[in-house]
Coordinates of C-alpha atoms and ligand atoms in Angstrom, one line a residue:
Chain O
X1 CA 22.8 12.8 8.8
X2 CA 19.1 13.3 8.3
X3 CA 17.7 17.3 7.8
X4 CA 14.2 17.5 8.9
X5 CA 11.4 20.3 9.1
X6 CA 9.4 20.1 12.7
X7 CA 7.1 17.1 12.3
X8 CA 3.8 18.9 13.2
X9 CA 1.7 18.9 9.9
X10 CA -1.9 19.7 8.7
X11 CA -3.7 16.1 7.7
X12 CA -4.0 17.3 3.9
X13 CA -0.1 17.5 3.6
X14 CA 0.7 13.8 3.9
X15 CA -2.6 13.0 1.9
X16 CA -1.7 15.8 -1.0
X17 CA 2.5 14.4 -1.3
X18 CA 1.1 11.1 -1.7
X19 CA -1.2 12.3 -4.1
X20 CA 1.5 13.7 -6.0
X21 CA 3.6 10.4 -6.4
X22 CA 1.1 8.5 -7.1
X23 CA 0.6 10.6 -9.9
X24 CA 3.9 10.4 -10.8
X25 CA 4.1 7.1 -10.4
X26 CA 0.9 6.3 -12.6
X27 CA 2.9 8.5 -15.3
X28 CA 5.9 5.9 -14.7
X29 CA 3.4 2.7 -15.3
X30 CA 2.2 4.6 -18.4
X31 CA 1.5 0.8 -20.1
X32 CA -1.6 0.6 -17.6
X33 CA -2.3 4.1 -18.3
X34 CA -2.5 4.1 -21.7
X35 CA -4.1 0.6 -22.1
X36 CA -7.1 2.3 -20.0
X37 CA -7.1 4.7 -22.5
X38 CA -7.5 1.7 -25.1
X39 CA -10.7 0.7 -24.3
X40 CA -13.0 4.7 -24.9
X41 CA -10.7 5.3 -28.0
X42 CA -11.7 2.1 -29.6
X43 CA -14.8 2.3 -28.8
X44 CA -15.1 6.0 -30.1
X45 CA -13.2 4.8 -33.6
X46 CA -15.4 2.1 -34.4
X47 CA -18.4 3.8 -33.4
X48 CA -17.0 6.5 -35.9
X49 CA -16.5 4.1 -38.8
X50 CA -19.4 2.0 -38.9
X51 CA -22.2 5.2 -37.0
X52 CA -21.6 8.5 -39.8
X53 CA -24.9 9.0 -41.4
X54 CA -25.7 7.4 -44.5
X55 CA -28.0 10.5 -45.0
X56 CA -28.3 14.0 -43.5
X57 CA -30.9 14.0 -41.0
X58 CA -30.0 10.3 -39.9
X59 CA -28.8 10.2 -36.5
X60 CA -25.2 10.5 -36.0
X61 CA -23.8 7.3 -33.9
X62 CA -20.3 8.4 -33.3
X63 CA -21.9 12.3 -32.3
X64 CA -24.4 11.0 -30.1
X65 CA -22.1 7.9 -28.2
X66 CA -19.4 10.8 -28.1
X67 CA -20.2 12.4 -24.6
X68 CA -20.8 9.2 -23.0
X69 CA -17.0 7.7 -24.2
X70 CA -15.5 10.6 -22.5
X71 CA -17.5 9.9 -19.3
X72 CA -17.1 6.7 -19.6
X73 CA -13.3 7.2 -19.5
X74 CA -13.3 8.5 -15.8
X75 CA -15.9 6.0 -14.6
X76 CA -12.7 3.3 -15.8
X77 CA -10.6 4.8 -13.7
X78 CA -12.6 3.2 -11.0
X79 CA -11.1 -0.1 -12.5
X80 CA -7.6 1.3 -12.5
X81 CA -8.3 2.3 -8.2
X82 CA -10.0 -1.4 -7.7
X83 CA -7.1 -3.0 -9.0
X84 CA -4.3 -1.2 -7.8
X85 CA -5.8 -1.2 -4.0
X86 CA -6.2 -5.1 -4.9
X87 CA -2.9 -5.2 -5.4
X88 CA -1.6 -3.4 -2.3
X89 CA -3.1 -5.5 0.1
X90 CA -2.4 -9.0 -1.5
X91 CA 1.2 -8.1 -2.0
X92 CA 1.8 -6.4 1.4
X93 CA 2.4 -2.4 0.2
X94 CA -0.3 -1.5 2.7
X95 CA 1.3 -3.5 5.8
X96 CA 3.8 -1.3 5.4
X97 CA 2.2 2.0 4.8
X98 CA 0.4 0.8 7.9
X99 CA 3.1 1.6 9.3
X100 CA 4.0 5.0 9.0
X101 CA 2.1 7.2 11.2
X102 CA 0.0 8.3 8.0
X103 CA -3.5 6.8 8.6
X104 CA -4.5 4.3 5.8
X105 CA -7.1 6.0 5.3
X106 CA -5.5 8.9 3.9
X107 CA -3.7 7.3 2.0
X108 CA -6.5 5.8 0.1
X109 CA -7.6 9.1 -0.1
X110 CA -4.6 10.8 -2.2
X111 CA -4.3 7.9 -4.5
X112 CA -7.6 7.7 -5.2
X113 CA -6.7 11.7 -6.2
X114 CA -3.8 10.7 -8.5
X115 CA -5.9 8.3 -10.5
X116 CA -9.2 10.8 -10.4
X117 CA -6.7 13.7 -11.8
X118 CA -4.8 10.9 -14.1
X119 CA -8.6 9.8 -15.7
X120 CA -9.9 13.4 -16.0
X121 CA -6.5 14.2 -18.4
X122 CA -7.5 10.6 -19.8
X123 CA -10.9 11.5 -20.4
X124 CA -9.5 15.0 -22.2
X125 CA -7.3 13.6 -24.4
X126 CA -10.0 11.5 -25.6
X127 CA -12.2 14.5 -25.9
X128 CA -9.5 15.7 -28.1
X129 CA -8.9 13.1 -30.0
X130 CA -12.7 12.6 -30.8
X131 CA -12.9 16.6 -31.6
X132 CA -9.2 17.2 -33.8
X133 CA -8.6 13.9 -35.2
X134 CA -12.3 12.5 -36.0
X135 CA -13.6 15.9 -36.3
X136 CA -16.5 15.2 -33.8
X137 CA -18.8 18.3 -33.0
X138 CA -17.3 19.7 -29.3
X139 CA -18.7 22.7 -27.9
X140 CA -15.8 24.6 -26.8
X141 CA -16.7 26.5 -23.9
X142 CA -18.7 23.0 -22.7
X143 CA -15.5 21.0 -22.8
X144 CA -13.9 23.7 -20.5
X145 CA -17.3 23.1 -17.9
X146 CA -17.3 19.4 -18.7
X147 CA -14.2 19.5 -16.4
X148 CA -16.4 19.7 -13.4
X149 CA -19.3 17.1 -14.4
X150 CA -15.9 15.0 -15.0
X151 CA -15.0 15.9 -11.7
X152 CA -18.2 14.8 -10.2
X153 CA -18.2 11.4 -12.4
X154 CA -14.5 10.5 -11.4
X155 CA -15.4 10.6 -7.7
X156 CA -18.5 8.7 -7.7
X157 CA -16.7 5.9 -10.2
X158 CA -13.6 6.3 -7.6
X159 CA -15.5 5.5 -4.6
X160 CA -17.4 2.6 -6.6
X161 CA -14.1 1.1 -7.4
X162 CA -12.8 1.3 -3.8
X163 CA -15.7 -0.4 -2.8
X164 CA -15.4 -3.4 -5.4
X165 CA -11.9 -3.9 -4.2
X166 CA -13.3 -4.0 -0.6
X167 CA -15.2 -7.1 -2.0
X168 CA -12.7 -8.7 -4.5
X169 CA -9.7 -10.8 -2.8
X170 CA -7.8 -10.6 -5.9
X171 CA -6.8 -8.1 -8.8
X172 CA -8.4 -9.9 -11.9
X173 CA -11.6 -10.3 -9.8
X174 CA -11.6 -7.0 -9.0
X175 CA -11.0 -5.9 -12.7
X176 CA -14.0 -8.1 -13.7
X177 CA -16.7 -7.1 -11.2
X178 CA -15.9 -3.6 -12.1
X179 CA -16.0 -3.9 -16.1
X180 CA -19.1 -6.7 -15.9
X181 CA -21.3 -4.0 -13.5
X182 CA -19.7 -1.3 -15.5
X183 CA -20.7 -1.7 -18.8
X184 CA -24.4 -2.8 -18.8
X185 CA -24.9 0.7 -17.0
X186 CA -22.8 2.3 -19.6
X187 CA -25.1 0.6 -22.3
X188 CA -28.5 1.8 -20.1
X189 CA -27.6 4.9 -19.1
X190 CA -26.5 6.4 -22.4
X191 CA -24.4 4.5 -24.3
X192 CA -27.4 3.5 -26.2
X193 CA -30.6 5.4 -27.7
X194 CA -33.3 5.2 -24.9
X195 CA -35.5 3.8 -28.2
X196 CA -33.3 1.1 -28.3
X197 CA -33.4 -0.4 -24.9
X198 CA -36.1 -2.9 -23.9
X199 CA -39.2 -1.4 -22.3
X200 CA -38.3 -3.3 -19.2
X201 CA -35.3 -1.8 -18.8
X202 CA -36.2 1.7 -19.2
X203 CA -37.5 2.8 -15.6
X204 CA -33.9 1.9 -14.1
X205 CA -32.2 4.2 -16.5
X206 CA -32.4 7.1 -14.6
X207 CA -31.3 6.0 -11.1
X208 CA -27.8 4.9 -12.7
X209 CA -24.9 7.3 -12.0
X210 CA -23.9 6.6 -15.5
X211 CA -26.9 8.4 -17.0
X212 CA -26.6 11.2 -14.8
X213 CA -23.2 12.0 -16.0
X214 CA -24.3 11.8 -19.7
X215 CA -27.6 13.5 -18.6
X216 CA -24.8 16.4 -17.6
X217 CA -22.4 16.1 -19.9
X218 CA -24.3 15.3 -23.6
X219 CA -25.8 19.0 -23.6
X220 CA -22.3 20.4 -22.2
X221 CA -20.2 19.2 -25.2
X222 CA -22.8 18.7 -27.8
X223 CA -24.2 22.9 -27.0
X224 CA -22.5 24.4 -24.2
X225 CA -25.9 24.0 -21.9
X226 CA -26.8 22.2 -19.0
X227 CA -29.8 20.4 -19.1
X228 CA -32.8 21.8 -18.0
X229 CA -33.1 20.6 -14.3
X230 CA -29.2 20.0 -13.4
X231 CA -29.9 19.4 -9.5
X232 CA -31.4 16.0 -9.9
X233 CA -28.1 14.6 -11.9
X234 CA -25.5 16.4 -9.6
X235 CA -27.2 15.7 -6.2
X236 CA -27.9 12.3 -7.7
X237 CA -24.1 11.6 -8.1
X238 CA -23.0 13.2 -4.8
X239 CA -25.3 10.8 -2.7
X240 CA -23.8 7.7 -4.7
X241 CA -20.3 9.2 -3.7
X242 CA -21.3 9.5 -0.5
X243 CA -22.8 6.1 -0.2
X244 CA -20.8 3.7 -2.2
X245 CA -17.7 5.6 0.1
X246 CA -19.5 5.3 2.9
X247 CA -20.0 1.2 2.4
X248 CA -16.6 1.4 1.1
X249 CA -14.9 2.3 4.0
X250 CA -16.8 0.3 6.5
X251 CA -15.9 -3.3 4.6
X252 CA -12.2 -1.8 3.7
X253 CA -9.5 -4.3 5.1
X254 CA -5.8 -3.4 4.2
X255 CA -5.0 -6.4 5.0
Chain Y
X1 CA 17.3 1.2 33.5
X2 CA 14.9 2.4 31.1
X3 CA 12.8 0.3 28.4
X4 CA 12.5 1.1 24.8
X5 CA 9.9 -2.3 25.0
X6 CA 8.0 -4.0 27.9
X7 CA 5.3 -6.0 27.3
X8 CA 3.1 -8.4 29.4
X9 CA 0.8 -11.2 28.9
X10 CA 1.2 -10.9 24.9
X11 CA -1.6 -13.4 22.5
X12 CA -2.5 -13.4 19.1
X13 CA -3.9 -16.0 17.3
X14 CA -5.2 -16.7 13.8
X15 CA -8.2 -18.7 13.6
X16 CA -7.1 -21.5 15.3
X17 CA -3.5 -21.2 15.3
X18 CA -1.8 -19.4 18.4
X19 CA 0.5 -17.5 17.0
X20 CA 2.0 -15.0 20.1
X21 CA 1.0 -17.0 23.4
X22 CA 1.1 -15.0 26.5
X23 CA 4.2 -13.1 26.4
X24 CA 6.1 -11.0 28.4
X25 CA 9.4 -9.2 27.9
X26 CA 11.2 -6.4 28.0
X27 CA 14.1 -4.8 26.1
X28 CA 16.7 -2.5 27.5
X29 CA 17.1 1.1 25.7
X30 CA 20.2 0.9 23.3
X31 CA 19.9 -2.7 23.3
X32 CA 20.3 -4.9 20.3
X33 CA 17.8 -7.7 20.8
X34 CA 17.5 -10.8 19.1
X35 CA 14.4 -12.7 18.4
X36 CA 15.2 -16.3 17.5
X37 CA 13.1 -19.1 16.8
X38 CA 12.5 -21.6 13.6
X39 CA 10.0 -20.5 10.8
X40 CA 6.5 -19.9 11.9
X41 CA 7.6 -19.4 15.7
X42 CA 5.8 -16.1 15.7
X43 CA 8.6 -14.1 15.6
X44 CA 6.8 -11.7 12.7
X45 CA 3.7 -11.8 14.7
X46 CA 5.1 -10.2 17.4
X47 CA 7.3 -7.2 15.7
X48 CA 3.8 -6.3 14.3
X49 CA 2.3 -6.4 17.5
X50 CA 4.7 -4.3 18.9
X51 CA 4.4 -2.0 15.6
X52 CA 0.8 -1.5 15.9
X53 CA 0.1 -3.0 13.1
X54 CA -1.9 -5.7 14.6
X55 CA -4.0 -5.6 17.7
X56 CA -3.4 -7.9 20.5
X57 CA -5.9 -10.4 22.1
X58 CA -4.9 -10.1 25.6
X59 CA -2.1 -7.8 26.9
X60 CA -0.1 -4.3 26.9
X61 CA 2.5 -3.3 25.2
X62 CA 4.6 -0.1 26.0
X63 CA 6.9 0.8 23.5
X64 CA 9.8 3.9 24.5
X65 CA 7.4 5.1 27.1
X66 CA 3.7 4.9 25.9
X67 CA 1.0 2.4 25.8
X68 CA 0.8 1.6 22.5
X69 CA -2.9 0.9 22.0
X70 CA -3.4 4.6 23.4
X71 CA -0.7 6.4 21.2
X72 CA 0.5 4.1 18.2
X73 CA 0.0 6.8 15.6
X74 CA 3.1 8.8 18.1
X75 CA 4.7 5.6 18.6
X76 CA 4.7 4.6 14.9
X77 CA 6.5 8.0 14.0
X78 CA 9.3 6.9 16.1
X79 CA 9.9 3.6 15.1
X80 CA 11.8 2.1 11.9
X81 CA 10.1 -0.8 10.1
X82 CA 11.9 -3.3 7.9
X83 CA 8.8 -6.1 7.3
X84 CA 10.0 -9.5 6.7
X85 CA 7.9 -9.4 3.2
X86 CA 9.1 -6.3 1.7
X87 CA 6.6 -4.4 -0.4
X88 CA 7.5 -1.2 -1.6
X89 CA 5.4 0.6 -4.2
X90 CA 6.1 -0.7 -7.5
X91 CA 6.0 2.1 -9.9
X92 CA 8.2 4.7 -7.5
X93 CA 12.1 4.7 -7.8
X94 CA 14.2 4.1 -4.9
X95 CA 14.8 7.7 -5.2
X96 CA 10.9 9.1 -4.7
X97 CA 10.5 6.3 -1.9
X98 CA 13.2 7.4 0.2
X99 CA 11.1 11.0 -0.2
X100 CA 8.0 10.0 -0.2
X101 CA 7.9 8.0 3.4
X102 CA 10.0 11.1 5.1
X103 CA 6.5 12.5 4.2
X104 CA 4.5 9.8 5.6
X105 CA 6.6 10.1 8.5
X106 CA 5.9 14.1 8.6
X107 CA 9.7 15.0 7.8
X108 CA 11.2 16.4 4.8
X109 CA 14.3 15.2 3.5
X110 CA 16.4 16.9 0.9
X111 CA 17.6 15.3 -2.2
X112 CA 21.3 15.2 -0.8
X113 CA 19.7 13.5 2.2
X114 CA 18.1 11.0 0.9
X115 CA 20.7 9.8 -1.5
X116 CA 23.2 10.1 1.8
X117 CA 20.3 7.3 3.1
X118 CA 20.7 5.4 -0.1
X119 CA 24.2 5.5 0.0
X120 CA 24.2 4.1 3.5
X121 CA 22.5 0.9 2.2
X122 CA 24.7 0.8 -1.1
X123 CA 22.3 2.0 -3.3
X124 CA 23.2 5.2 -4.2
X125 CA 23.7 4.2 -7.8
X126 CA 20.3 2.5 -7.7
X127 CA 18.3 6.2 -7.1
X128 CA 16.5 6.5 -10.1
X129 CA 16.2 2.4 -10.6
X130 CA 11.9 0.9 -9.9
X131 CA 11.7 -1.5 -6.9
X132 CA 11.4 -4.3 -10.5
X133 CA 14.6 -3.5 -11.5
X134 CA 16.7 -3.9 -8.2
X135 CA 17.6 -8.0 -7.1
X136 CA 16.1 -9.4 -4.2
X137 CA 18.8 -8.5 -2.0
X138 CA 18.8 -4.2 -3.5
X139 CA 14.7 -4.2 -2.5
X140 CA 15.7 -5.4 0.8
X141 CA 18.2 -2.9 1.2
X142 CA 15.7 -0.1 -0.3
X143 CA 13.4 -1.3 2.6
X144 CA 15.9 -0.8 4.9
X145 CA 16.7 2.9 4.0
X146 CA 12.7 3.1 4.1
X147 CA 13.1 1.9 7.9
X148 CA 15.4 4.7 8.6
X149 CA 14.0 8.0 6.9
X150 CA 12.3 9.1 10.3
X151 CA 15.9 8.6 12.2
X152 CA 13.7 6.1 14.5
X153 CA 15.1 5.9 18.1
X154 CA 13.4 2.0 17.9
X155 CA 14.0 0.0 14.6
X156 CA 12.6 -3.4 13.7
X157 CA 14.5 -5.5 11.4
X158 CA 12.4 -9.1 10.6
X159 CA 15.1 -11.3 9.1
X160 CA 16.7 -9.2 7.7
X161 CA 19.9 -10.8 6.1
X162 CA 17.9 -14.0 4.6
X163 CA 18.5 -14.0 0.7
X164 CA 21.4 -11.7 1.0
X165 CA 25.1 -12.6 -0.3
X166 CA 28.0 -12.9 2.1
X167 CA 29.2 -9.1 1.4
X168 CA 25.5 -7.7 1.6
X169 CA 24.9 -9.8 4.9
X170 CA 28.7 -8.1 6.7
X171 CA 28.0 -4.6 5.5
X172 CA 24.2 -5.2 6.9
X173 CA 26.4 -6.2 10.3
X174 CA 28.2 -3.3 10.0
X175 CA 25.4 -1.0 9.6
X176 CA 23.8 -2.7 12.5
X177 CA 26.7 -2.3 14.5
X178 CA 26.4 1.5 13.9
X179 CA 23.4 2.0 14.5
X180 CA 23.4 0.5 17.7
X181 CA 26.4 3.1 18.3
X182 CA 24.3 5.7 17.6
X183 CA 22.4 5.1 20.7
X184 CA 19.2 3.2 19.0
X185 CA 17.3 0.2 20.2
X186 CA 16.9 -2.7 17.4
X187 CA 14.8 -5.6 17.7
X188 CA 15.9 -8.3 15.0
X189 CA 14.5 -11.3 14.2
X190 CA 16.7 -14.3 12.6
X191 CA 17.4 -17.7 12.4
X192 CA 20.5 -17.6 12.0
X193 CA 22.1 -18.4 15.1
X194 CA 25.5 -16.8 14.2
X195 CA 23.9 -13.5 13.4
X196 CA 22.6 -13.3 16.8
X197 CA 25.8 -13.8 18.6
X198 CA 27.6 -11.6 16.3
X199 CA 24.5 -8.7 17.0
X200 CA 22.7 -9.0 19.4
X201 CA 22.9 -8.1 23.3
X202 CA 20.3 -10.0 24.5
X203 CA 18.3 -13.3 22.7
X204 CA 15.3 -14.2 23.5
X205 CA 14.2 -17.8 22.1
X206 CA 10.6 -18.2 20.2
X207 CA 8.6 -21.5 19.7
X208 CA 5.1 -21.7 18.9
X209 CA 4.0 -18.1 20.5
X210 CA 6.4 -18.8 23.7
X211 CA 9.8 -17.5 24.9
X212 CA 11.5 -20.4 25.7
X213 CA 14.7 -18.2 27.4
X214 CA 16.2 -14.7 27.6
X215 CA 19.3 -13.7 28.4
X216 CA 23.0 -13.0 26.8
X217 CA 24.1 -14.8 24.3
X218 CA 26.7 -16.0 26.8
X219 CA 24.8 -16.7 29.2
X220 CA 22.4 -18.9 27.6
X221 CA 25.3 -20.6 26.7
X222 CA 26.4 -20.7 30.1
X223 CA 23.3 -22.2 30.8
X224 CA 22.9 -25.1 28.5
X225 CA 26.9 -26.3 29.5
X226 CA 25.5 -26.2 33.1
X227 CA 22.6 -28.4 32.4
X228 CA 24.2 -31.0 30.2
X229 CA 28.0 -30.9 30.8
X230 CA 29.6 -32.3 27.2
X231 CA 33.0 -31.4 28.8
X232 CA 33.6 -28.3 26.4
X233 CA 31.7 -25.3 25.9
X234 CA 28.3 -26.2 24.0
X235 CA 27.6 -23.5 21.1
X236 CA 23.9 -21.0 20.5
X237 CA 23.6 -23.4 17.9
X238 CA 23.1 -26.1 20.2
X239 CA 21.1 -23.9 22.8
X240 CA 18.8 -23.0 20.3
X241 CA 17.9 -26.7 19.3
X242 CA 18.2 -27.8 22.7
X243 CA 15.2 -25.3 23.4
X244 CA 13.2 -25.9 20.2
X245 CA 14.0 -29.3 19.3
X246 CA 14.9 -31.1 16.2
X247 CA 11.6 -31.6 14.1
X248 CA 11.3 -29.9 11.0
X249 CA 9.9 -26.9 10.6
X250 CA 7.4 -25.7 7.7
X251 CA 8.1 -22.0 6.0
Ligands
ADP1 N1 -1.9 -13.5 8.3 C1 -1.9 -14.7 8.9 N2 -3.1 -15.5 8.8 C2 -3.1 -16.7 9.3 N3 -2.1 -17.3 10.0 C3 -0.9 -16.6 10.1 C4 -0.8 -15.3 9.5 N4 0.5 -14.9 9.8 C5 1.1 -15.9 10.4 N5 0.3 -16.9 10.6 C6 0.6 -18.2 11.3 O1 1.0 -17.8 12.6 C7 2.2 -18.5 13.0 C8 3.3 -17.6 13.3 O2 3.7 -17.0 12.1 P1 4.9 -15.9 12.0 O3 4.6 -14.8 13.1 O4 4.9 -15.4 10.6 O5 6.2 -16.7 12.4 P2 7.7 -16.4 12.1 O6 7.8 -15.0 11.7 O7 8.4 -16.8 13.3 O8 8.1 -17.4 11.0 C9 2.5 -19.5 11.9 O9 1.9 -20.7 12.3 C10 1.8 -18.9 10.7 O10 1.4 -19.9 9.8
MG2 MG1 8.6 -14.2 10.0

């Protein structure tokens, strides 16, 4: 009945097919897709409405907030990951991938793939949107580099959310310990003018992982350049991957 | 006679509740074995012990030759899984599931093959339907295509006719029935007492982590007219409350 191939198989195979539905089946739930898609695009719209310059020579809002938006979209799909892990422990998906001779494990890693590749289009298309529709100032050859920095950001965010849904017993808290540490590091590390911030607040800026992708990705977009000392963002962002997986994995319960 | 199962000295407990309480059993290759008890018996504790899903307290189980807390990654490639709780991914169609575990289970099934799978479980019409669009009864039968995209010489069905109608439950019978005529083991938990004598070559009887008896349907039977003669034959019905009494029973 059945036709099979021999059943000895590199690790990544397994790992990379699961990827692959997942991304396909992220495509399928397109409402959660595109409502993560809701939040940057607002954002980006109203900051574009109420932030043009009254003057030349003001600062642009909607310019400045612009490269931070599109980070900011990869860093949700952390929220996306959280959830959806949330989800397949309380409702028994992982008991039965547990199952399969697949470690659990790997497959944590390829859908925590899908959802990185499914928020870098995300973050694109608003990168698009912000540049053809709004008519925002995009350095072409920067978008094209801004793939890796988006890269970069999507794993550290990624292994962030696994580890909030390591912590979280259910989906909605999982959503909310996400957004409510998300977004005040969004506001201090770049969301916002550095002028704007408290003085208190300032010295913290630079240890987020938020401000290290806008530190990369502000002078991609806005010029084409990376800034002038690169290594301290990029290493900065691979030891928080490294870490936040690391504690990830050791409080991770399928079950 | 070889084993597909053997296990001794079998406990798992939750917190404070024992749920598998020093058991030991073993189940013939190419048997159909039935694992009866009320809800909360342990019956489900035990197929995942024996899945390597969870890890036992005390004891060793061997399942179709190996020791299980040495090789369950081999073991679990060889084994079909039907969970009493199905869960299947929610956004995949019955289609891409059937696909995607042959994956998970290193094998690679063509399209034709897996609708052939689904069309064994009556779902062939179903292939491009989500797990949220099919009835109770069609995710159950989705799970139980899932359990057999490996070709498992060992398959594990937790109750798997409860919620389904009258035709679903016969052609699950049937299905049984060939399977065991294919030459595989199944291990199948119910509480239905029919089901097991229709099924199953050997029952064993689960209460509170502990087989209470083992043996052929018949015999048990056998047994139980032995022990209090009623003057005609007593039925499994009666064997199995006789064992695990009358007092309700939560879910
Ligand atoms: N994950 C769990 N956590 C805590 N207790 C559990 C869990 N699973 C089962 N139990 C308890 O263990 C006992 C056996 O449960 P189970 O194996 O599901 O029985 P059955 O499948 O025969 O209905 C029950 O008392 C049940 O409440
Ligand atoms: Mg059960």
């Amino acid at each position: 009945m059945l036709t099979h191939l021999p059943r000895q198989q590199p690790a990544w195979r397994p790992i990379l097919h699961f990827a692959g539905a997942m991304f396909q089946a992220g495509l399928t739930d397109w409402r959660t897709t595109a409502l993560s898609l809701f939040t940057p695009l607002f954002m980006l719209v109203l900051f574009w409405l109420i932030g043009r310059p009254a003057e030349p020579g003001d600062l642009d809002l909607a310019a400045f907030i612009f490269p931070a938006i599109v980070g900011l979209t990869v860093m949700l799909g952390g929220q996306t990951l959280a959830m959806r892990l949330v989800n397949w422990r309380t409702q028994g998906v992982f008991q039965r991938l547990a199952a399969t001779p697949t470690p659990v494990g790997h497959l944590v890693l390829g859908l925590g793939l899908a959802q990185a590749a499914l928020s870098v289009v995300q973050a694109m298309s608003v990168l698009a949107f912000g540049a053809l529709a709004l008519g925002l100032p995009v350095n072409g050859l920067g978008a094209g580099a801004a793939l890796g920095v988006l890269a970069l950001g999507v794993s550290t965010f990624s292994a962030y959310g696994l580890l909030v849904a390591s912590l979280s017993p259910k989906a909605d808290i999982a959503s909310s310990l996400f957004i409510f540490t998300l977004l005040p590091m969004f506001f201090l590390g770049g969301g916002f003018p550095a002028e704007i911030l408290p003085a208190f607040l300032r010295p913290v800026s630079p240890w987020l992982p938020t401000t290290m992708v806008n530190t990369l990705l502000s002078p991609l977009l806005a010029t084409g350049t990376l800034p002038s000392d690169p290594a301290w963002p990029v290493l900065g962002l691979l030891s928080y991957t490294l870490g936040l997986a690391a504690l990830a994995a050791w409080r991770f319960r399928w079950e | 006679m070889t084993f597909a199962i053997h296990v001794e000295n079998l406990s798992k407990s939750y917190g404070a509740v024992r749920a598998v309480a020093d058991l030991s059993f073993s189940v013939p290759a190419g048997c159909t074995f039935g694992l009866l008890g009320p809800n909360g018996a342990g019956k489900s504790t035990t197929l995942s012990l024996l899945q390597g899903l969870r890890q036992p307290e005390t004891g060793r189980v061997v399942v179709l030759g190996l020791d299980l807390s040495a090789h369950a990654a081999q073991v679990k490639g060889r084994l079909g899984v039907q969970l009493q709780h199905t869960s299947l991914m929610p956004d995949l169609a019955a289609l891409q599931q059937v696909l995607l575990f042959a994956r998970l289970y290193g094998r690679r099934l063509n399209r034709a093959a897996a609708l052939d799978l689904l069309r064994r479980v009556g779902l062939a019409e179903k292939a491009a339907a989500l797990p949220g669009q099919l009835s109770g009864g069609q995710q159950q039968r989705l799970a139980l295509a899932l359990a057999l995209v490996n070709d498992p010489e060992l398959v594990f069905l937790d109750e798997p006719t409860a919620g389904l109608d009258p035709q679903a439950r016969r052609n699950l019978w049937d299905l049984v029935r060939t399977l065991r005529a294919e030459g595989r083991t199944l291990v199948l938990t119910t509480h239905y007492i029919e089901e097991a004598e229709a099924l199953c070559d050997q029952v064993g009887i689960l209460d509170h982590g502990r087989l209470l008896a083992l043996d052929t349907p018949a015999a048990l039977v056998g047994q139980l007219a032995a022990a209090a003669p009623t003057g005609r034959a007593p039925s499994l019905e009666e064997v199995f409350l006789h064992f695990t009494g009358r007092a309700w029973r939560d879910a």
